[in-house]
């Protein structure tokens, strides 16, 4: 199919050969699982189990809260040994609400688990509900609840489902392996999602550095004329949703908008696989495929990992470190996050654990910017990174925002090519965080102001009403006096209630 | 996400194998063939002058860094000072006295670079600032050119004679010659027409190969071009500035030549003579002082080309590359402010893109 060019981008050394040849292995059950209650974007789930309770595999252990949230299920059968907090799978290493499960070794599915014989006979709403209750989130790393994305059909006119098999981050091979090994299941999941979205056209985008996956998917898709395989040029960040859609359709997603604005919804192959499992067999999302790789890993591999497994358990299974890593990362090297320790648990969004050597990270002391313009050439969003960084450094965050800071997708292409080794993304993250904090403070201020204004208005209204009532009473009294001679009347206007207490509490 | 940290160490955790010293090193590598050729052409004095200039810039840079309290080693080794000195030396007459290199080197590093705040901060190309300052202060020394006297050729100075020329001010008149640009300007000013002036003095080939008198780096147009192409190939440069500059210059020359062939030289003359190619590939393209966006670079390059032509043709100076580049350097902040790439998902004005047909997509 015809592809369109995107601007910028870089060609990092993809290092996929380290793990690409390794078939997906199932990680043996660890001694303990630490399952965080928030593994998705949105409101945290609230615990639905008590300490000491026995659970079967797939039992609900935390309930999603509100519109954008996802439930969490038991990755195996066992006993809940703690409902408390545990260090998060996050650079900060802060403790977050976590359920700790001690596997009983039986790995017994709950008997309530039940699949659907023909998902295509289901109503789209019903599919979305099932995807939602299975706790499925975007497994490419975004962890946005998949059901919410399937429901976009209600607000947007959709025509295409794009499957993002670009996997443009170096090292990562989990989607590649899944597409090669579970081809039919992935295609089935994709078709179910397309049915739920009500779109006719499906495009599966796979980068040219995965010829096996391209071939396997092309064969499996040949039975379905509405599925097209797009062979994408190998270029980072091809897997950025908006850039992938531009490559396939030639259209840019409007700024601050969603790809749904131009009729396209993007899902990941791993998400499609999870949807297949949830619909056909009723399995909730309790495990995922993770690439463990990097120059410091003895035996790079692709593992199917129960959620909540500690990073250390994965490393042990892969033979530990070949040498002391300079960096331990979650996700790919371009957009991944440093892991604070190997104790933290694997979550729905973690697609890779990388242990990189110093030679691989090639970290150097930053030098001053030499205005070489490499970052400008590399930025896929048309920004001028050196300018954004200069404004951020000078503390002029508004200046950075007016130059497109909020349009930055944080892909790191600019920092990757910078000959001065300036940590550009670090500047941008700081500025974005600061702007978000300011935004929240402003919102709070505005809210306070609004409440005060409301209160003043209410008090005014009450006083006005009182005055009017008084005036009315006076008028009537006057009128009555005049009419007193004629007749005696008792209908006095009832005085308005003064809900003073209500006003105070509301304000 | 519920957790927000200022991301003390955000990615990427991989980096292309690039560095400032690599960039500068490749530029020097690209200059090397032309430089070596010029050494051979102009002999020992050229080698001495070059060395003196380089030593000066290195010392000046080290002292400035020390005064500014910056780490000396990484900044000295980034190669930017050496490159500045190198480019400056390339624009000096090869037999100029040693102190031109010293004064020029000091101006370039101290005034044009470090006073602005060091690497990356300077508005003007340091080598060109030094060159223009020298030209204005010492017009005689800066315009005394010699005809090539190849190393070891009969009659050319041997190394002690070279020392005497560079350090003793004993330049002999025997070799003195005018540059092509200078010669043609003088003759034109005396009322001669080109058809009388050029034959016998100039063929594009002598200039391209570099057997005419000129400054150190104006020697061989071909070798400079070769170096420039190497930089394009290595992606240190993009084609935008050189092509825009050479294109504009050629266009202006063609138009004027077409109007009056007796008084305005043709495009090839302008392209291969003087510092045109050195300027287009090595001076105008200086990373620090040229615009960062591609469209900005085209404007910048075109401006340089046009100014070079104007200065060469209608002002008192026969060569205009240095002035042209400095003038355009001054415009760089303005260009960078107004000429930016279009942001993804936005139109040129910065508003989110809107599509007329909400549903219909390209296929
Ligand atoms: S991180 Fe932001 S500024 Fe840098 S290349 Fe990516 S989108 Fe552009
Ligand atoms: S890549 Fe680095 S050195 Fe070059 S302009 Fe951008 S920030 Fe400056």
mmCIF file of C-alpha atoms in Angstrom, chain A residues 144-471:
data_model
loop_
_atom_site.group_PDB
_atom_site.id
_atom_site.type_symbol
_atom_site.label_atom_id
_atom_site.label_comp_id
_atom_site.label_asym_id
_atom_site.label_seq_id
_atom_site.Cartn_x
_atom_site.Cartn_y
_atom_site.Cartn_z
ATOM 1 C CA UNK A 144 -5.008 3.573 28.361
ATOM 2 C CA UNK A 145 -8.089 1.437 29.150
ATOM 3 C CA UNK A 146 -8.870 -0.397 25.907
ATOM 4 C CA UNK A 147 -12.631 -0.382 26.468
ATOM 5 C CA UNK A 148 -12.702 3.407 26.558
ATOM 6 C CA UNK A 149 -10.885 3.441 23.236
ATOM 7 C CA UNK A 150 -13.345 0.920 21.767
ATOM 8 C CA UNK A 151 -16.174 3.218 22.811
ATOM 9 C CA UNK A 152 -14.764 6.090 20.774
ATOM 10 C CA UNK A 153 -17.157 4.990 18.048
ATOM 11 C CA UNK A 154 -19.910 6.743 19.956
ATOM 12 C CA UNK A 155 -18.313 10.144 19.619
ATOM 13 C CA UNK A 156 -16.353 9.917 16.369
ATOM 14 C CA UNK A 157 -16.966 8.776 12.849
ATOM 15 C CA UNK A 158 -14.421 5.996 12.591
ATOM 16 C CA UNK A 159 -13.399 4.154 9.466
ATOM 17 C CA UNK A 160 -10.095 2.413 10.150
ATOM 18 C CA UNK A 161 -8.500 0.327 12.859
ATOM 19 C CA UNK A 162 -4.728 0.578 12.727
ATOM 20 C CA UNK A 163 -2.651 -2.046 14.482
ATOM 21 C CA UNK A 164 0.619 -0.616 15.660
ATOM 22 C CA UNK A 165 3.104 -3.398 15.108
ATOM 23 C CA UNK A 166 5.883 -0.923 14.377
ATOM 24 C CA UNK A 167 7.697 -1.683 17.627
ATOM 25 C CA UNK A 168 10.137 1.058 16.767
ATOM 26 C CA UNK A 169 11.944 1.102 20.105
ATOM 27 C CA UNK A 170 15.310 -0.624 19.881
ATOM 28 C CA UNK A 171 15.770 -3.976 21.696
ATOM 29 C CA UNK A 172 12.067 -4.734 22.147
ATOM 30 C CA UNK A 173 10.835 -7.825 20.377
ATOM 31 C CA UNK A 174 7.760 -8.868 22.375
ATOM 32 C CA UNK A 175 5.222 -7.705 19.778
ATOM 33 C CA UNK A 176 7.360 -9.203 17.033
ATOM 34 C CA UNK A 177 7.363 -12.612 18.757
ATOM 35 C CA UNK A 178 3.670 -12.433 19.564
ATOM 36 C CA UNK A 179 2.794 -11.684 15.946
ATOM 37 C CA UNK A 180 4.981 -14.567 14.813
ATOM 38 C CA UNK A 181 3.859 -17.136 17.376
ATOM 39 C CA UNK A 182 0.237 -16.223 18.024
ATOM 40 C CA UNK A 183 -0.584 -14.943 14.575
ATOM 41 C CA UNK A 184 -4.105 -16.336 14.366
ATOM 42 C CA UNK A 185 -5.010 -15.243 17.878
ATOM 43 C CA UNK A 186 -3.743 -11.733 17.200
ATOM 44 C CA UNK A 187 -5.668 -11.520 13.926
ATOM 45 C CA UNK A 188 -8.778 -12.798 15.689
ATOM 46 C CA UNK A 189 -8.420 -10.164 18.398
ATOM 47 C CA UNK A 190 -7.929 -7.493 15.757
ATOM 48 C CA UNK A 191 -11.096 -8.546 13.951
ATOM 49 C CA UNK A 192 -13.063 -8.552 17.199
ATOM 50 C CA UNK A 193 -11.868 -5.046 17.933
ATOM 51 C CA UNK A 194 -12.773 -3.880 14.440
ATOM 52 C CA UNK A 195 -16.223 -5.372 14.945
ATOM 53 C CA UNK A 196 -16.544 -3.544 18.265
ATOM 54 C CA UNK A 197 -15.458 -0.289 16.661
ATOM 55 C CA UNK A 198 -17.751 -0.798 13.707
ATOM 56 C CA UNK A 199 -14.993 -0.129 11.191
ATOM 57 C CA UNK A 200 -14.560 -1.985 7.933
ATOM 58 C CA UNK A 201 -10.943 -1.316 7.216
ATOM 59 C CA UNK A 202 -7.982 -2.722 9.144
ATOM 60 C CA UNK A 203 -4.349 -1.823 8.531
ATOM 61 C CA UNK A 204 -1.575 -3.641 10.334
ATOM 62 C CA UNK A 205 1.640 -1.640 10.292
ATOM 63 C CA UNK A 206 4.872 -3.573 10.819
ATOM 64 C CA UNK A 207 8.371 -2.182 10.382
ATOM 65 C CA UNK A 208 10.650 -3.728 7.780
ATOM 66 C CA UNK A 209 13.065 -4.975 10.417
ATOM 67 C CA UNK A 210 10.495 -7.675 11.255
ATOM 68 C CA UNK A 211 10.158 -9.577 7.987
ATOM 69 C CA UNK A 212 9.043 -12.793 9.714
ATOM 70 C CA UNK A 213 6.225 -11.044 11.513
ATOM 71 C CA UNK A 214 5.239 -9.305 8.290
ATOM 72 C CA UNK A 215 5.135 -12.601 6.445
ATOM 73 C CA UNK A 216 3.228 -14.472 9.151
ATOM 74 C CA UNK A 217 0.648 -11.742 9.550
ATOM 75 C CA UNK A 218 0.260 -11.367 5.793
ATOM 76 C CA UNK A 219 -0.528 -15.066 5.425
ATOM 77 C CA UNK A 220 -3.012 -15.057 8.285
ATOM 78 C CA UNK A 221 -4.614 -11.856 7.065
ATOM 79 C CA UNK A 222 -4.988 -13.066 3.480
ATOM 80 C CA UNK A 223 -8.219 -14.778 4.449
ATOM 81 C CA UNK A 224 -9.716 -11.400 5.317
ATOM 82 C CA UNK A 225 -9.862 -8.960 2.429
ATOM 83 C CA UNK A 226 -10.482 -5.995 4.720
ATOM 84 C CA UNK A 227 -7.085 -6.420 6.393
ATOM 85 C CA UNK A 228 -4.045 -4.783 4.820
ATOM 86 C CA UNK A 229 -0.455 -5.200 5.903
ATOM 87 C CA UNK A 230 1.636 -2.044 5.698
ATOM 88 C CA UNK A 231 5.377 -2.594 5.488
ATOM 89 C CA UNK A 232 6.742 0.398 7.308
ATOM 90 C CA UNK A 233 10.188 1.879 6.827
ATOM 91 C CA UNK A 234 12.350 1.281 9.880
ATOM 92 C CA UNK A 235 12.505 4.654 11.494
ATOM 93 C CA UNK A 236 12.011 5.864 15.009
ATOM 94 C CA UNK A 237 9.382 7.041 16.117
ATOM 95 C CA UNK A 238 7.274 5.163 13.576
ATOM 96 C CA UNK A 239 5.314 3.678 16.459
ATOM 97 C CA UNK A 240 4.097 7.037 17.650
ATOM 98 C CA UNK A 241 0.368 6.712 17.105
ATOM 99 C CA UNK A 242 -0.064 10.002 15.317
ATOM 100 C CA UNK A 243 2.965 9.496 13.094
ATOM 101 C CA UNK A 244 1.964 5.961 12.231
ATOM 102 C CA UNK A 245 -1.470 7.179 11.184
ATOM 103 C CA UNK A 246 0.153 9.904 9.115
ATOM 104 C CA UNK A 247 2.366 7.351 7.407
ATOM 105 C CA UNK A 248 -0.661 5.256 6.544
ATOM 106 C CA UNK A 249 -3.196 7.937 5.637
ATOM 107 C CA UNK A 250 -1.116 11.006 4.832
ATOM 108 C CA UNK A 251 -3.049 12.953 7.428
ATOM 109 C CA UNK A 252 -1.800 14.617 10.549
ATOM 110 C CA UNK A 253 -3.876 14.394 13.662
ATOM 111 C CA UNK A 254 -4.949 17.923 14.575
ATOM 112 C CA UNK A 255 -2.965 19.353 17.479
ATOM 113 C CA UNK A 256 -4.343 18.493 20.912
ATOM 114 C CA UNK A 257 -6.655 15.994 19.211
ATOM 115 C CA UNK A 258 -6.944 12.236 18.881
ATOM 116 C CA UNK A 259 -6.371 10.069 15.850
ATOM 117 C CA UNK A 260 -10.108 9.445 16.140
ATOM 118 C CA UNK A 261 -10.556 13.008 14.901
ATOM 119 C CA UNK A 262 -9.450 11.728 11.515
ATOM 120 C CA UNK A 263 -11.392 8.524 11.864
ATOM 121 C CA UNK A 264 -8.670 6.166 12.997
ATOM 122 C CA UNK A 265 -8.224 4.170 16.189
ATOM 123 C CA UNK A 266 -4.862 2.603 16.931
ATOM 124 C CA UNK A 267 -4.349 -0.540 18.995
ATOM 125 C CA UNK A 268 -1.365 -2.700 19.744
ATOM 126 C CA UNK A 269 -0.979 -6.374 18.705
ATOM 127 C CA UNK A 270 -0.554 -7.416 22.345
ATOM 128 C CA UNK A 271 -3.811 -5.679 23.160
ATOM 129 C CA UNK A 272 -5.437 -7.535 20.289
ATOM 130 C CA UNK A 273 -4.138 -10.808 21.689
ATOM 131 C CA UNK A 274 -5.545 -9.938 25.128
ATOM 132 C CA UNK A 275 -8.911 -9.116 23.553
ATOM 133 C CA UNK A 276 -8.896 -12.470 21.793
ATOM 134 C CA UNK A 277 -8.215 -14.269 25.099
ATOM 135 C CA UNK A 278 -10.846 -12.255 26.943
ATOM 136 C CA UNK A 279 -13.586 -12.790 24.385
ATOM 137 C CA UNK A 280 -12.937 -16.343 23.271
ATOM 138 C CA UNK A 281 -11.997 -17.789 26.660
ATOM 139 C CA UNK A 282 -13.041 -15.157 29.175
ATOM 140 C CA UNK A 283 -9.494 -14.774 30.470
ATOM 141 C CA UNK A 284 -8.829 -11.411 32.066
ATOM 142 C CA UNK A 285 -5.466 -9.734 31.551
ATOM 143 C CA UNK A 286 -3.194 -11.402 34.099
ATOM 144 C CA UNK A 287 0.067 -11.770 32.208
ATOM 145 C CA UNK A 288 1.945 -10.178 29.367
ATOM 146 C CA UNK A 289 4.927 -10.759 27.115
ATOM 147 C CA UNK A 290 8.066 -8.879 28.112
ATOM 148 C CA UNK A 291 11.416 -8.589 26.362
ATOM 149 C CA UNK A 292 14.363 -8.926 28.716
ATOM 150 C CA UNK A 293 17.409 -7.725 26.831
ATOM 151 C CA UNK A 294 20.427 -5.484 26.710
ATOM 152 C CA UNK A 295 24.152 -6.018 26.579
ATOM 153 C CA UNK A 296 24.370 -6.697 30.299
ATOM 154 C CA UNK A 297 21.851 -9.585 30.264
ATOM 155 C CA UNK A 298 23.345 -13.070 30.105
ATOM 156 C CA UNK A 299 20.534 -14.627 28.125
ATOM 157 C CA UNK A 300 18.189 -12.126 26.482
ATOM 158 C CA UNK A 301 14.700 -13.556 26.071
ATOM 159 C CA UNK A 302 11.015 -12.948 25.600
ATOM 160 C CA UNK A 303 8.952 -14.040 28.579
ATOM 161 C CA UNK A 304 5.279 -14.393 29.339
ATOM 162 C CA UNK A 305 5.183 -12.972 32.824
ATOM 163 C CA UNK A 306 2.401 -13.019 35.445
ATOM 164 C CA UNK A 307 1.671 -9.416 36.390
ATOM 165 C CA UNK A 308 3.152 -8.567 39.752
ATOM 166 C CA UNK A 309 6.336 -10.610 39.247
ATOM 167 C CA UNK A 310 9.379 -8.784 40.540
ATOM 168 C CA UNK A 311 11.908 -7.614 37.976
ATOM 169 C CA UNK A 312 14.501 -9.607 39.885
ATOM 170 C CA UNK A 313 12.652 -12.856 39.120
ATOM 171 C CA UNK A 314 12.852 -12.084 35.405
ATOM 172 C CA UNK A 315 16.536 -11.277 35.613
ATOM 173 C CA UNK A 316 17.238 -14.493 37.543
ATOM 174 C CA UNK A 317 15.442 -16.522 34.909
ATOM 175 C CA UNK A 318 17.566 -14.891 32.206
ATOM 176 C CA UNK A 319 20.765 -15.877 33.945
ATOM 177 C CA UNK A 320 21.348 -12.569 35.674
ATOM 178 C CA UNK A 321 23.812 -9.967 34.535
ATOM 179 C CA UNK A 322 26.743 -10.707 32.296
ATOM 180 C CA UNK A 323 28.291 -7.505 33.539
ATOM 181 C CA UNK A 324 27.223 -4.688 35.852
ATOM 182 C CA UNK A 325 24.653 -2.688 33.853
ATOM 183 C CA UNK A 326 25.016 1.066 33.575
ATOM 184 C CA UNK A 327 21.249 1.369 33.282
ATOM 185 C CA UNK A 328 18.273 -0.728 34.245
ATOM 186 C CA UNK A 329 15.231 0.311 32.260
ATOM 187 C CA UNK A 330 11.591 -0.414 31.912
ATOM 188 C CA UNK A 331 10.558 -0.156 28.266
ATOM 189 C CA UNK A 332 12.753 0.763 25.354
ATOM 190 C CA UNK A 333 15.883 2.894 25.508
ATOM 191 C CA UNK A 334 14.294 5.844 23.755
ATOM 192 C CA UNK A 335 11.233 6.438 25.892
ATOM 193 C CA UNK A 336 11.645 3.950 28.710
ATOM 194 C CA UNK A 337 12.094 4.833 32.347
ATOM 195 C CA UNK A 338 14.915 3.948 34.682
ATOM 196 C CA UNK A 339 13.888 1.332 37.216
ATOM 197 C CA UNK A 340 14.631 2.327 40.789
ATOM 198 C CA UNK A 341 15.394 -1.253 41.852
ATOM 199 C CA UNK A 342 14.921 -4.857 40.811
ATOM 200 C CA UNK A 343 12.323 -5.361 43.564
ATOM 201 C CA UNK A 344 9.574 -3.555 41.704
ATOM 202 C CA UNK A 345 6.815 -5.615 40.106
ATOM 203 C CA UNK A 346 5.998 -5.985 36.417
ATOM 204 C CA UNK A 347 2.812 -4.213 35.375
ATOM 205 C CA UNK A 348 0.463 -4.241 32.396
ATOM 206 C CA UNK A 349 2.346 -1.484 30.621
ATOM 207 C CA UNK A 350 5.877 -2.847 30.934
ATOM 208 C CA UNK A 351 6.949 -4.279 27.611
ATOM 209 C CA UNK A 352 10.644 -4.550 28.316
ATOM 210 C CA UNK A 353 13.287 -4.846 30.979
ATOM 211 C CA UNK A 354 16.620 -3.677 29.646
ATOM 212 C CA UNK A 355 20.004 -3.810 31.309
ATOM 213 C CA UNK A 356 22.289 -1.634 29.228
ATOM 214 C CA UNK A 357 26.049 -1.384 29.389
ATOM 215 C CA UNK A 358 27.851 1.943 29.470
ATOM 216 C CA UNK A 359 28.891 1.425 25.862
ATOM 217 C CA UNK A 360 25.249 1.044 24.881
ATOM 218 C CA UNK A 361 23.946 4.101 26.696
ATOM 219 C CA UNK A 362 26.863 6.217 25.470
ATOM 220 C CA UNK A 363 26.174 8.770 28.171
ATOM 221 C CA UNK A 364 28.477 11.792 28.189
ATOM 222 C CA UNK A 365 28.808 15.048 30.005
ATOM 223 C CA UNK A 366 26.641 17.645 28.298
ATOM 224 C CA UNK A 367 28.386 20.460 26.467
ATOM 225 C CA UNK A 368 26.931 23.803 25.426
ATOM 226 C CA UNK A 369 24.580 23.816 22.449
ATOM 227 C CA UNK A 370 26.421 24.530 19.216
ATOM 228 C CA UNK A 371 23.197 25.316 17.335
ATOM 229 C CA UNK A 372 23.931 22.553 14.877
ATOM 230 C CA UNK A 373 20.262 22.082 14.085
ATOM 231 C CA UNK A 374 20.455 18.272 14.269
ATOM 232 C CA UNK A 375 17.636 18.282 16.785
ATOM 233 C CA UNK A 376 15.499 20.422 14.496
ATOM 234 C CA UNK A 377 16.049 17.960 11.661
ATOM 235 C CA UNK A 378 15.279 14.995 13.896
ATOM 236 C CA UNK A 379 12.138 16.256 15.584
ATOM 237 C CA UNK A 380 9.112 14.470 14.107
ATOM 238 C CA UNK A 381 6.844 17.197 15.428
ATOM 239 C CA UNK A 382 8.430 20.176 13.709
ATOM 240 C CA UNK A 383 9.658 21.755 16.897
ATOM 241 C CA UNK A 384 12.909 23.612 17.534
ATOM 242 C CA UNK A 385 14.185 21.653 20.542
ATOM 243 C CA UNK A 386 17.221 23.851 21.202
ATOM 244 C CA UNK A 387 14.870 26.789 21.512
ATOM 245 C CA UNK A 388 12.492 24.995 23.863
ATOM 246 C CA UNK A 389 15.433 23.962 26.014
ATOM 247 C CA UNK A 390 16.878 27.468 26.080
ATOM 248 C CA UNK A 391 13.568 28.913 27.216
ATOM 249 C CA UNK A 392 13.130 26.233 29.833
ATOM 250 C CA UNK A 393 16.642 26.764 31.108
ATOM 251 C CA UNK A 394 15.976 30.489 31.382
ATOM 252 C CA UNK A 395 12.794 29.750 33.307
ATOM 253 C CA UNK A 396 10.581 31.219 30.581
ATOM 254 C CA UNK A 397 8.142 28.360 30.476
ATOM 255 C CA UNK A 398 5.450 30.403 28.751
ATOM 256 C CA UNK A 399 7.925 31.086 25.976
ATOM 257 C CA UNK A 400 8.532 27.366 25.648
ATOM 258 C CA UNK A 401 4.815 26.679 25.582
ATOM 259 C CA UNK A 402 4.202 29.272 22.901
ATOM 260 C CA UNK A 403 6.895 27.538 20.846
ATOM 261 C CA UNK A 404 5.121 24.231 21.022
ATOM 262 C CA UNK A 405 6.304 22.564 24.218
ATOM 263 C CA UNK A 406 2.933 20.902 24.616
ATOM 264 C CA UNK A 407 3.133 19.477 21.088
ATOM 265 C CA UNK A 408 6.306 17.598 22.021
ATOM 266 C CA UNK A 409 5.640 13.866 22.245
ATOM 267 C CA UNK A 410 8.768 13.251 24.293
ATOM 268 C CA UNK A 411 10.138 10.813 21.741
ATOM 269 C CA UNK A 412 13.757 11.719 22.460
ATOM 270 C CA UNK A 413 14.858 11.851 18.819
ATOM 271 C CA UNK A 414 16.343 15.284 19.434
ATOM 272 C CA UNK A 415 18.384 14.240 22.439
ATOM 273 C CA UNK A 416 19.449 11.080 20.621
ATOM 274 C CA UNK A 417 21.230 12.996 17.868
ATOM 275 C CA UNK A 418 22.489 15.977 19.878
ATOM 276 C CA UNK A 419 26.279 16.134 19.475
ATOM 277 C CA UNK A 420 26.483 18.205 22.649
ATOM 278 C CA UNK A 421 24.695 15.409 24.549
ATOM 279 C CA UNK A 422 22.238 17.861 26.047
ATOM 280 C CA UNK A 423 19.478 16.062 27.986
ATOM 281 C CA UNK A 424 16.766 17.845 26.024
ATOM 282 C CA UNK A 425 13.911 15.552 27.057
ATOM 283 C CA UNK A 426 14.783 16.122 30.674
ATOM 284 C CA UNK A 427 14.258 19.842 30.156
ATOM 285 C CA UNK A 428 10.967 19.221 28.415
ATOM 286 C CA UNK A 429 9.699 16.846 31.085
ATOM 287 C CA UNK A 430 10.572 19.332 33.757
ATOM 288 C CA UNK A 431 8.828 22.144 31.882
ATOM 289 C CA UNK A 432 5.752 20.035 31.186
ATOM 290 C CA UNK A 433 5.514 18.944 34.806
ATOM 291 C CA UNK A 434 5.919 22.496 35.984
ATOM 292 C CA UNK A 435 3.256 23.740 33.570
ATOM 293 C CA UNK A 436 0.884 21.011 34.689
ATOM 294 C CA UNK A 437 1.456 21.988 38.306
ATOM 295 C CA UNK A 438 0.854 25.625 37.473
ATOM 296 C CA UNK A 439 -2.251 24.648 35.547
ATOM 297 C CA UNK A 440 -3.571 22.802 38.563
ATOM 298 C CA UNK A 441 -2.802 25.724 40.853
ATOM 299 C CA UNK A 442 -4.508 28.090 38.443
ATOM 300 C CA UNK A 443 -7.515 25.808 38.192
ATOM 301 C CA UNK A 444 -7.731 25.695 41.959
ATOM 302 C CA UNK A 445 -7.527 29.451 42.146
ATOM 303 C CA UNK A 446 -10.180 29.850 39.508
ATOM 304 C CA UNK A 447 -12.368 27.361 41.326
ATOM 305 C CA UNK A 448 -11.951 29.209 44.626
ATOM 306 C CA UNK A 449 -12.717 32.462 42.893
ATOM 307 C CA UNK A 450 -15.785 30.995 41.293
ATOM 308 C CA UNK A 451 -17.053 29.680 44.611
ATOM 309 C CA UNK A 452 -16.477 33.014 46.304
ATOM 310 C CA UNK A 453 -18.294 34.796 43.502
ATOM 311 C CA UNK A 454 -21.152 32.336 43.733
ATOM 312 C CA UNK A 455 -21.377 32.864 47.437
ATOM 313 C CA UNK A 456 -21.375 36.644 47.095
ATOM 314 C CA UNK A 457 -24.008 36.381 44.414
ATOM 315 C CA UNK A 458 -26.136 34.146 46.594
ATOM 316 C CA UNK A 459 -25.844 36.435 49.572
ATOM 317 C CA UNK A 460 -26.690 39.386 47.368
ATOM 318 C CA UNK A 461 -29.684 37.565 45.994
ATOM 319 C CA UNK A 462 -30.867 36.683 49.454
ATOM 320 C CA UNK A 463 -30.488 40.203 50.685
ATOM 321 C CA UNK A 464 -32.232 41.547 47.645
ATOM 322 C CA UNK A 465 -35.029 39.086 48.177
ATOM 323 C CA UNK A 466 -35.264 40.129 51.815
ATOM 324 C CA UNK A 467 -35.407 43.760 50.889
ATOM 325 C CA UNK A 468 -38.006 43.098 48.258
ATOM 326 C CA UNK A 469 -40.047 41.041 50.635
ATOM 327 C CA UNK A 470 -39.846 43.780 53.192
ATOM 328 C CA UNK A 471 -40.848 46.378 50.644
#
